[in-house]
PDB file of C-alpha atoms in Angstrom:
ATOM      1  CA  UNK S 383     113.658 103.936 104.151  1.00  0.00           C
ATOM      2  CA  UNK S 384     113.724 101.211 101.667  1.00  0.00           C
ATOM      3  CA  UNK S 385     116.127 100.618  98.783  1.00  0.00           C
ATOM      4  CA  UNK S 386     115.502 102.555  95.546  1.00  0.00           C
ATOM      5  CA  UNK S 387     114.120 100.080  93.157  1.00  0.00           C
ATOM      6  CA  UNK S 388     114.321 101.412  89.390  1.00  0.00           C
ATOM      7  CA  UNK S 389     113.872 100.091  85.863  1.00  0.00           C
ATOM      8  CA  UNK S 390     114.237 101.875  82.685  1.00  0.00           C
ATOM      9  CA  UNK S 391     111.221 102.458  80.472  1.00  0.00           C
ATOM     10  CA  UNK S 392     112.455  99.555  78.093  1.00  0.00           C
ATOM     11  CA  UNK S 393     112.479  97.252  80.695  1.00  0.00           C
ATOM     12  CA  UNK S 394     116.216  96.091  80.363  1.00  0.00           C
ATOM     13  CA  UNK S 395     118.219  95.979  83.279  1.00  0.00           C
ATOM     14  CA  UNK S 396     117.876  97.216  86.835  1.00  0.00           C
ATOM     15  CA  UNK S 397     119.289 100.763  86.368  1.00  0.00           C
ATOM     16  CA  UNK S 398     118.368 103.516  83.923  1.00  0.00           C
ATOM     17  CA  UNK S 399     120.592 104.366  81.096  1.00  0.00           C
ATOM     18  CA  UNK S 400     121.980 107.772  80.788  1.00  0.00           C
ATOM     19  CA  UNK S 401     119.082 109.813  79.358  1.00  0.00           C
ATOM     20  CA  UNK S 402     116.375 107.158  80.022  1.00  0.00           C
ATOM     21  CA  UNK S 403     113.550 107.809  82.490  1.00  0.00           C
ATOM     22  CA  UNK S 404     113.297 105.313  85.285  1.00  0.00           C
ATOM     23  CA  UNK S 405     110.180 103.720  86.648  1.00  0.00           C
ATOM     24  CA  UNK S 406     110.146 103.725  90.394  1.00  0.00           C
ATOM     25  CA  UNK S 407     108.616 100.959  92.318  1.00  0.00           C
ATOM     26  CA  UNK S 408     107.247 100.862  95.819  1.00  0.00           C
ATOM     27  CA  UNK S 409     110.080  99.331  97.976  1.00  0.00           C
ATOM     28  CA  UNK S 410     107.722  98.499 101.096  1.00  0.00           C
ATOM     29  CA  UNK S 411     105.354  96.348  99.036  1.00  0.00           C
ATOM     30  CA  UNK S 412     106.955  92.877  99.590  1.00  0.00           C
ATOM     31  CA  UNK S 413     107.049  93.431 103.192  1.00  0.00           C
ATOM     32  CA  UNK S 414     103.513  94.233 103.307  1.00  0.00           C
ATOM     33  CA  UNK S 415     102.647  91.301 100.856  1.00  0.00           C
ATOM     34  CA  UNK S 416     104.394  88.984 103.364  1.00  0.00           C
ATOM     35  CA  UNK S 417     102.365  90.486 106.352  1.00  0.00           C
ATOM     36  CA  UNK S 418      99.150  89.741 104.565  1.00  0.00           C
ATOM     37  CA  UNK S 419     100.212  86.227 103.807  1.00  0.00           C
ATOM     38  CA  UNK S 420     101.395  85.642 107.556  1.00  0.00           C
ATOM     39  CA  UNK S 421      98.355  87.373 109.122  1.00  0.00           C
ATOM     40  CA  UNK S 422      95.900  85.260 107.179  1.00  0.00           C
ATOM     41  CA  UNK S 423      98.033  82.089 107.714  1.00  0.00           C
ATOM     42  CA  UNK S 424      98.068  82.665 111.264  1.00  0.00           C
ATOM     43  CA  UNK S 425      94.482  83.210 111.572  1.00  0.00           C
ATOM     44  CA  UNK S 426      93.633  80.154 109.676  1.00  0.00           C
ATOM     45  CA  UNK S 427      96.279  78.175 111.793  1.00  0.00           C
ATOM     46  CA  UNK S 428      94.707  79.576 115.098  1.00  0.00           C
ATOM     47  CA  UNK S 429      91.038  78.925 114.047  1.00  0.00           C
ATOM     48  CA  UNK S 430      91.878  75.352 112.921  1.00  0.00           C
ATOM     49  CA  UNK S 431      93.729  74.569 116.140  1.00  0.00           C
ATOM     50  CA  UNK S 432      91.150  75.951 118.409  1.00  0.00           C
ATOM     51  CA  UNK S 433      88.247  74.168 116.497  1.00  0.00           C
ATOM     52  CA  UNK S 434      90.270  70.867 116.532  1.00  0.00           C
ATOM     53  CA  UNK S 435      91.083  71.363 120.288  1.00  0.00           C
ATOM     54  CA  UNK S 436      87.506  71.826 121.093  1.00  0.00           C
ATOM     55  CA  UNK S 437      86.727  68.715 119.042  1.00  0.00           C
ATOM     56  CA  UNK S 438      84.293  70.584 116.755  1.00  0.00           C
ATOM     57  CA  UNK S 439      86.558  70.615 113.599  1.00  0.00           C
ATOM     58  CA  UNK S 440      84.629  69.107 110.519  1.00  0.00           C
ATOM     59  CA  UNK S 441      84.931  69.397 106.932  1.00  0.00           C
ATOM     60  CA  UNK S 442      82.352  72.403 106.609  1.00  0.00           C
ATOM     61  CA  UNK S 443      83.976  74.203 109.615  1.00  0.00           C
ATOM     62  CA  UNK S 444      87.435  73.709 107.876  1.00  0.00           C
ATOM     63  CA  UNK S 445      86.048  75.192 104.750  1.00  0.00           C
ATOM     64  CA  UNK S 446      84.579  78.169 106.495  1.00  0.00           C
ATOM     65  CA  UNK S 447      87.845  78.867 108.173  1.00  0.00           C
ATOM     66  CA  UNK S 448      89.744  78.674 104.905  1.00  0.00           C
ATOM     67  CA  UNK S 449      87.124  81.114 103.319  1.00  0.00           C
ATOM     68  CA  UNK S 450      87.631  83.615 106.494  1.00  0.00           C
ATOM     69  CA  UNK S 451      91.359  83.550 105.971  1.00  0.00           C
ATOM     70  CA  UNK S 452      91.215  83.950 102.376  1.00  0.00           C
ATOM     71  CA  UNK S 453      88.917  86.835 102.777  1.00  0.00           C
ATOM     72  CA  UNK S 454      91.376  88.436 105.408  1.00  0.00           C
ATOM     73  CA  UNK S 455      94.235  87.671 102.642  1.00  0.00           C
ATOM     74  CA  UNK S 456      92.337  89.767  99.926  1.00  0.00           C
ATOM     75  CA  UNK S 457      91.629  92.676 102.372  1.00  0.00           C
ATOM     76  CA  UNK S 458      95.189  93.077 103.470  1.00  0.00           C
ATOM     77  CA  UNK S 459      96.843  92.337 100.138  1.00  0.00           C
ATOM     78  CA  UNK S 460      98.545  95.691  99.229  1.00  0.00           C
ATOM     79  CA  UNK S 461      98.412  97.243  95.788  1.00  0.00           C
ATOM     80  CA  UNK S 462     101.814  97.363  94.092  1.00  0.00           C
ATOM     81  CA  UNK S 463     102.369 100.882  92.889  1.00  0.00           C
ATOM     82  CA  UNK S 464     104.884 102.111  90.315  1.00  0.00           C
ATOM     83  CA  UNK S 465     105.350 105.617  88.898  1.00  0.00           C
ATOM     84  CA  UNK S 466     107.146 106.316  85.867  1.00  0.00           C
ATOM     85  CA  UNK S 467     107.379 109.478  83.283  1.00  0.00           C
ATOM     86  CA  UNK S 468     103.739 110.514  82.875  1.00  0.00           C
ATOM     87  CA  UNK S 469     102.119 107.572  84.591  1.00  0.00           C
ATOM     88  CA  UNK S 470     101.107 105.994  87.931  1.00  0.00           C
ATOM     89  CA  UNK S 471     100.150 102.426  87.766  1.00  0.00           C
ATOM     90  CA  UNK S 472      98.540 100.490  91.027  1.00  0.00           C
ATOM     91  CA  UNK S 473      98.136  96.761  90.601  1.00  0.00           C
ATOM     92  CA  UNK S 474      95.851  94.843  93.119  1.00  0.00           C
ATOM     93  CA  UNK S 475      94.757  91.360  93.114  1.00  0.00           C
ATOM     94  CA  UNK S 476      91.752  91.797  90.937  1.00  0.00           C
ATOM     95  CA  UNK S 477      92.224  95.104  89.031  1.00  0.00           C
ATOM     96  CA  UNK S 478      94.818  97.272  87.602  1.00  0.00           C
ATOM     97  CA  UNK S 479      94.512 101.143  87.502  1.00  0.00           C
ATOM     98  CA  UNK S 480      96.685 103.516  85.388  1.00  0.00           C
ATOM     99  CA  UNK S 481      96.634 107.328  85.638  1.00  0.00           C
ATOM    100  CA  UNK S 482      98.420 109.841  83.402  1.00  0.00           C
ATOM    101  CA  UNK S 483     100.177 111.887  85.977  1.00  0.00           C
ATOM    102  CA  UNK S 484     101.336 114.538  83.381  1.00  0.00           C
ATOM    103  CA  UNK S 485      97.511 115.167  82.632  1.00  0.00           C
ATOM    104  CA  UNK S 486      96.112 115.194  86.239  1.00  0.00           C
ATOM    105  CA  UNK S 487      92.719 117.294  86.495  1.00  0.00           C
ATOM    106  CA  UNK S 488      92.264 116.725  90.238  1.00  0.00           C
ATOM    107  CA  UNK S 489      94.204 115.381  93.234  1.00  0.00           C
ATOM    108  CA  UNK S 490      92.289 115.163  96.436  1.00  0.00           C
ATOM    109  CA  UNK S 491      91.855 113.307  99.764  1.00  0.00           C
ATOM    110  CA  UNK S 492      89.189 110.706  99.961  1.00  0.00           C
ATOM    111  CA  UNK S 493      86.930 110.705 103.054  1.00  0.00           C
ATOM    112  CA  UNK S 494      86.806 107.498 105.129  1.00  0.00           C
ATOM    113  CA  UNK S 495      88.596 105.458 107.703  1.00  0.00           C
ATOM    114  CA  UNK S 496      91.534 104.585 105.505  1.00  0.00           C
ATOM    115  CA  UNK S 497      93.293 107.945 104.097  1.00  0.00           C
ATOM    116  CA  UNK S 498      93.742 107.842 100.365  1.00  0.00           C
ATOM    117  CA  UNK S 499      95.041 110.196  97.713  1.00  0.00           C
ATOM    118  CA  UNK S 500      92.713 110.150  94.784  1.00  0.00           C
ATOM    119  CA  UNK S 501      94.209 111.034  91.232  1.00  0.00           C
ATOM    120  CA  UNK S 502      92.116 111.810  88.234  1.00  0.00           C
ATOM    121  CA  UNK S 503      93.314 112.375  84.785  1.00  0.00           C
ATOM    122  CA  UNK S 504      91.971 114.248  81.668  1.00  0.00           C
ATOM    123  CA  UNK S 505      91.126 110.793  80.063  1.00  0.00           C
ATOM    124  CA  UNK S 506      88.901 109.832  82.984  1.00  0.00           C
ATOM    125  CA  UNK S 507      90.970 107.587  84.610  1.00  0.00           C
ATOM    126  CA  UNK S 508      91.160 107.282  88.325  1.00  0.00           C
ATOM    127  CA  UNK S 509      93.515 105.795  90.904  1.00  0.00           C
ATOM    128  CA  UNK S 510      93.655 105.634  94.527  1.00  0.00           C
ATOM    129  CA  UNK S 511      96.655 105.107  96.679  1.00  0.00           C
ATOM    130  CA  UNK S 512      97.803 105.049 100.340  1.00  0.00           C
ATOM    131  CA  UNK S 513      99.710 108.346 100.977  1.00  0.00           C
ATOM    132  CA  UNK S 514     102.193 105.885 103.003  1.00  0.00           C
ATOM    133  CA  UNK S 515     103.369 104.582  99.876  1.00  0.00           C
ATOM    134  CA  UNK S 516     104.709 108.045  98.774  1.00  0.00           C
ATOM    135  CA  UNK S 517     106.033 108.941 102.309  1.00  0.00           C
ATOM    136  CA  UNK S 518     107.971 105.558 102.452  1.00  0.00           C
ATOM    137  CA  UNK S 519     109.240 106.214  98.862  1.00  0.00           C
ATOM    138  CA  UNK S 520     110.417 109.826  98.227  1.00  0.00           C
ATOM    139  CA  UNK S 521     111.582 109.012  94.741  1.00  0.00           C
ATOM    140  CA  UNK S 522     108.163 108.068  93.691  1.00  0.00           C
ATOM    141  CA  UNK S 523     106.887 111.349  95.149  1.00  0.00           C
ATOM    142  CA  UNK S 524     109.530 113.502  93.230  1.00  0.00           C
ATOM    143  CA  UNK S 525     108.307 111.751  89.860  1.00  0.00           C
ATOM    144  CA  UNK S 526     104.732 112.288  90.807  1.00  0.00           C
ATOM    145  CA  UNK S 527     105.344 115.880  91.845  1.00  0.00           C
ATOM    146  CA  UNK S 528     107.256 116.784  88.887  1.00  0.00           C
ATOM    147  CA  UNK S 529     104.357 115.423  86.435  1.00  0.00           C
ATOM    148  CA  UNK S 530     101.667 117.051  88.661  1.00  0.00           C
ATOM    149  CA  UNK S 531     103.610 120.474  88.228  1.00  0.00           C
ATOM    150  CA  UNK S 532     103.388 119.805  84.294  1.00  0.00           C
ATOM    151  CA  UNK S 533      99.716 119.290  84.729  1.00  0.00           C
ATOM    152  CA  UNK S 534      99.610 122.548  86.516  1.00  0.00           C
ATOM    153  CA  UNK S 535     101.825 124.482  84.098  1.00  0.00           C
ATOM    154  CA  UNK S 536      99.622 123.196  81.133  1.00  0.00           C
ATOM    155  CA  UNK S 537      96.521 124.354  83.088  1.00  0.00           C
ATOM    156  CA  UNK S 538      95.084 121.143  83.137  1.00  0.00           C
ATOM    157  CA  UNK S 539      94.982 120.455  87.056  1.00  0.00           C
ATOM    158  CA  UNK S 540      91.652 121.987  88.231  1.00  0.00           C
ATOM    159  CA  UNK S 541      91.844 121.099  91.800  1.00  0.00           C
ATOM    160  CA  UNK S 542      94.462 119.618  93.901  1.00  0.00           C
ATOM    161  CA  UNK S 543      97.059 122.137  94.600  1.00  0.00           C
ATOM    162  CA  UNK S 544      96.208 122.069  98.361  1.00  0.00           C
ATOM    163  CA  UNK S 545      96.503 118.315  98.320  1.00  0.00           C
ATOM    164  CA  UNK S 546      99.850 118.415  96.734  1.00  0.00           C
ATOM    165  CA  UNK S 547     101.187 120.797  98.997  1.00  0.00           C
ATOM    166  CA  UNK S 548      99.775 118.636 102.008  1.00  0.00           C
ATOM    167  CA  UNK S 549     101.606 115.770 100.732  1.00  0.00           C
ATOM    168  CA  UNK S 550     104.863 117.524 100.025  1.00  0.00           C
ATOM    169  CA  UNK S 551     104.858 118.876 103.486  1.00  0.00           C
ATOM    170  CA  UNK S 552     104.105 115.456 104.966  1.00  0.00           C
ATOM    171  CA  UNK S 553     106.976 113.869 102.979  1.00  0.00           C
ATOM    172  CA  UNK S 554     109.292 116.493 103.837  1.00  0.00           C
ATOM    173  CA  UNK S 555     108.649 115.961 107.743  1.00  0.00           C
ATOM    174  CA  UNK S 556     109.058 112.408 107.399  1.00  0.00           C
ATOM    175  CA  UNK S 557     112.340 112.658 105.421  1.00  0.00           C
ATOM    176  CA  UNK S 558     113.774 115.243 107.982  1.00  0.00           C
ATOM    177  CA  UNK S 559     112.415 112.977 110.823  1.00  0.00           C
ATOM    178  CA  UNK S 560     114.580 109.954 109.276  1.00  0.00           C
ATOM    179  CA  UNK S 561     117.474 112.080 108.656  1.00  0.00           C
ATOM    180  CA  UNK S 562     117.575 113.234 112.196  1.00  0.00           C
ATOM    181  CA  UNK S 563     117.052 109.766 113.618  1.00  0.00           C
ATOM    182  CA  UNK S 564     119.613 108.284 111.433  1.00  0.00           C
ATOM    183  CA  UNK S 565     122.257 110.947 112.394  1.00  0.00           C
ATOM    184  CA  UNK S 566     121.648 110.525 116.198  1.00  0.00           C
ATOM    185  CA  UNK S 567     119.959 113.888 116.609  1.00  0.00           C
ATOM    186  CA  UNK S 568     116.600 112.529 117.767  1.00  0.00           C
TER     187      UNK S 568
END
């Protein structure tokens, strides 16, 4: 598990003051961003080297390889997720989405190749995030879970209790697995 990264809501300092709520950031984001840069850089280098070795490298082909590497970079670039009191913010390369987690109306799993947790709030905002972000950052999950329970208590959350229970079970499993691994029991 990564290091817990927090910042108080006012934005001063690296640790919350007494009584101040903390904003929790994804601790795995920097590594995933480096991987995106590395993969696209390696692809570009290999394509240019192979083309140069074959003697077919020209300006048009070099531009094509740069565009292909840039496309891979855009696809692999991870969203930077942060969770604070009452809100979840996801910042990608091209867009920023924010959801009021204390006013959730639905939480569901998206269908498709990549598994996503889709959150919708009462204001009509929607955010998708990779559940691995929450698994790797249990403090983020605790803030989100607390706010989702607030939505449930306010009778705002119409559907999503099953998705939340599944997410909680998954995080509990992964946390227990990590504890066993670190203690040498596994």
